[in-house]
Short mmCIF file of C-alpha atoms in Angstrom, two decimals:
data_model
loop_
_atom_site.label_atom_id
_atom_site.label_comp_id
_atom_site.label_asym_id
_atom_site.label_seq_id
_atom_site.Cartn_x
_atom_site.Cartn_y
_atom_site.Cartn_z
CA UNK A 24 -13.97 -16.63 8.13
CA UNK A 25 -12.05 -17.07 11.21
CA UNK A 26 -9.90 -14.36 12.97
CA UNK A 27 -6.76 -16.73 11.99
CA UNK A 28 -7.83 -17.11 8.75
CA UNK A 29 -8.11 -13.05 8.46
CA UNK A 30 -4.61 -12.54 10.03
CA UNK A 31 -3.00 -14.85 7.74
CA UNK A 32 -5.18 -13.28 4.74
CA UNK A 33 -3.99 -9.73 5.31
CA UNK A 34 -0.10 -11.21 5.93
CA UNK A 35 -0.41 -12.24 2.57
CA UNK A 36 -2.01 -9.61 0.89
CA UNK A 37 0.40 -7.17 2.62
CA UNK A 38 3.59 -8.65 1.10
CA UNK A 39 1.88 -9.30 -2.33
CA UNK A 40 1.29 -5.62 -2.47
CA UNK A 41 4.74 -4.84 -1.30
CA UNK A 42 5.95 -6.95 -4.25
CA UNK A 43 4.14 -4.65 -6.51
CA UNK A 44 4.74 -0.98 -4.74
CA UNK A 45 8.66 -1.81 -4.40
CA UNK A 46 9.02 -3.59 -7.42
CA UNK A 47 12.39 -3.96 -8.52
CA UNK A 48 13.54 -1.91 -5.69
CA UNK A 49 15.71 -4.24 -3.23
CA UNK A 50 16.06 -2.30 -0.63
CA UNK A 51 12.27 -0.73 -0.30
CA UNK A 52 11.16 -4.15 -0.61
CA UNK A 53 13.67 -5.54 2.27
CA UNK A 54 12.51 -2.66 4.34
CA UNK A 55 8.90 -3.36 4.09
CA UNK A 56 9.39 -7.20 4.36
CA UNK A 57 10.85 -6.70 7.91
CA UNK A 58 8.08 -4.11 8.94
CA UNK A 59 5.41 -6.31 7.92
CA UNK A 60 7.07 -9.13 9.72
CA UNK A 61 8.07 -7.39 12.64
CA UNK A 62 4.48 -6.09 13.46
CA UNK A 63 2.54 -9.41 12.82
CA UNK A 64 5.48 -10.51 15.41
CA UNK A 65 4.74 -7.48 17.84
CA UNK A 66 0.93 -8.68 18.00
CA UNK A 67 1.56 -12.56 17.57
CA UNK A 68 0.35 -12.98 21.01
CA UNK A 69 -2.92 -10.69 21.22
CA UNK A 70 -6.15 -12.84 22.31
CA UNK A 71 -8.32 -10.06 22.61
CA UNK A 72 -10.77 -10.60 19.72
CA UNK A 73 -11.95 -6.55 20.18
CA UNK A 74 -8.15 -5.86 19.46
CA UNK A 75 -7.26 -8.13 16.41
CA UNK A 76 -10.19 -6.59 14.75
CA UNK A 77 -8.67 -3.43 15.27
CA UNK A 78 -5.43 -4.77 13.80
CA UNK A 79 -6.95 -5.85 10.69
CA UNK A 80 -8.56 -3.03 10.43
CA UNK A 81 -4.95 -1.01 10.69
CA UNK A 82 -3.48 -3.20 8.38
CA UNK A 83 -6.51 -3.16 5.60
CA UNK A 84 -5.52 0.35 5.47
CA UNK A 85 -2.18 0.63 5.31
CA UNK A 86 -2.28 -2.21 2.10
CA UNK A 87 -5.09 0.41 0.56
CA UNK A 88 -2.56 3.14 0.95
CA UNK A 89 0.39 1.27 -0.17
CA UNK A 90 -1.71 0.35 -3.30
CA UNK A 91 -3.25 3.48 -4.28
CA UNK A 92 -1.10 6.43 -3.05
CA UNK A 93 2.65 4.99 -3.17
CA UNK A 94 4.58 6.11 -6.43
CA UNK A 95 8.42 4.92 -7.19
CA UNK A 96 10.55 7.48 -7.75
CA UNK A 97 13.92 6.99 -9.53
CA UNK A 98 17.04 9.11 -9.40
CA UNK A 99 17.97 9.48 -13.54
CA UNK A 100 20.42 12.32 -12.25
CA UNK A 101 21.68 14.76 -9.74
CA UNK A 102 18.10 16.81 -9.68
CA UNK A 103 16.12 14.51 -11.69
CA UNK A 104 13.58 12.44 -10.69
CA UNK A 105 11.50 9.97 -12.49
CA UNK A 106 8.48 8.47 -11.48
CA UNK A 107 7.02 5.25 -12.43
CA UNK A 108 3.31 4.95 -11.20
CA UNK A 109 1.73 1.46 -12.08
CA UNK A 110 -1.47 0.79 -13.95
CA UNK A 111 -3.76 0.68 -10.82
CA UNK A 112 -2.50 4.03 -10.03
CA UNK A 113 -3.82 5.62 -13.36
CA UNK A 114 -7.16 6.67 -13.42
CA UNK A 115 -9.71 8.09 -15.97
CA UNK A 116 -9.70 11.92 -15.25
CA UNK A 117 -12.45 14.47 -15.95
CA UNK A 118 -11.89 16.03 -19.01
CA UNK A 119 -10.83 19.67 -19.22
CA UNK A 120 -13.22 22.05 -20.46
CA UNK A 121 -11.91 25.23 -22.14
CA UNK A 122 -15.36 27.02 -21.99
CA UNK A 123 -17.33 26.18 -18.87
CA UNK A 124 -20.94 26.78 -18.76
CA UNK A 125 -21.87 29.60 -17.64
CA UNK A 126 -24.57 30.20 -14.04
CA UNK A 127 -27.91 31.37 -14.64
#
């Protein structure tokens, strides 16, 4: 796949995850529409093939963190806060064991 091809993949994939992170949160999602834009804008003119590999890179992780570590939070009242994580977020746990095994 070409570099171009890779830039415009990760453009996408950055606002489709944005879309899910922010959902129905207007203002999150403006904020993170302009960021997004504004640093594919920043770099629009980088030739360096060394560099935009380094960009992806950056921007591979910051979609991985948006998708796994970002959790809405929603004000219900004056010191309450609810949080909404989505389905990718929830994973199986370890069970808890009340007697662990003992050392020998």
């Amino acid at each position: 796949m070409s570099q171009a091809a890779k830039v415009l993949q990760l453009f996408k994939t950055l606002h489709r995850t944005r879309q899910q992170v922010f959902k129905n949160d207007a203002r999150a999602l403006e904020a993170a529409r302009i960021k997004i834009n504004e640093e594919f804008k920043c770099n629009k003119s980088e030739t360096s093939p060394k560099k935009i590999e380094e960009l992806i890179k950056i921007g591979s992780d910051v979609e991985l963190i948006l998708r796994t570590s970002v959790i809405q939070g929603i004000h219900t009242d004056h010191s309450t806060l609810k949080l909404v994580p989505r389905k990718d977020l929830l994973i199986e746990n370890v069970p808890y064991c009340d007697a662990p095994t003992q050392k020998q």
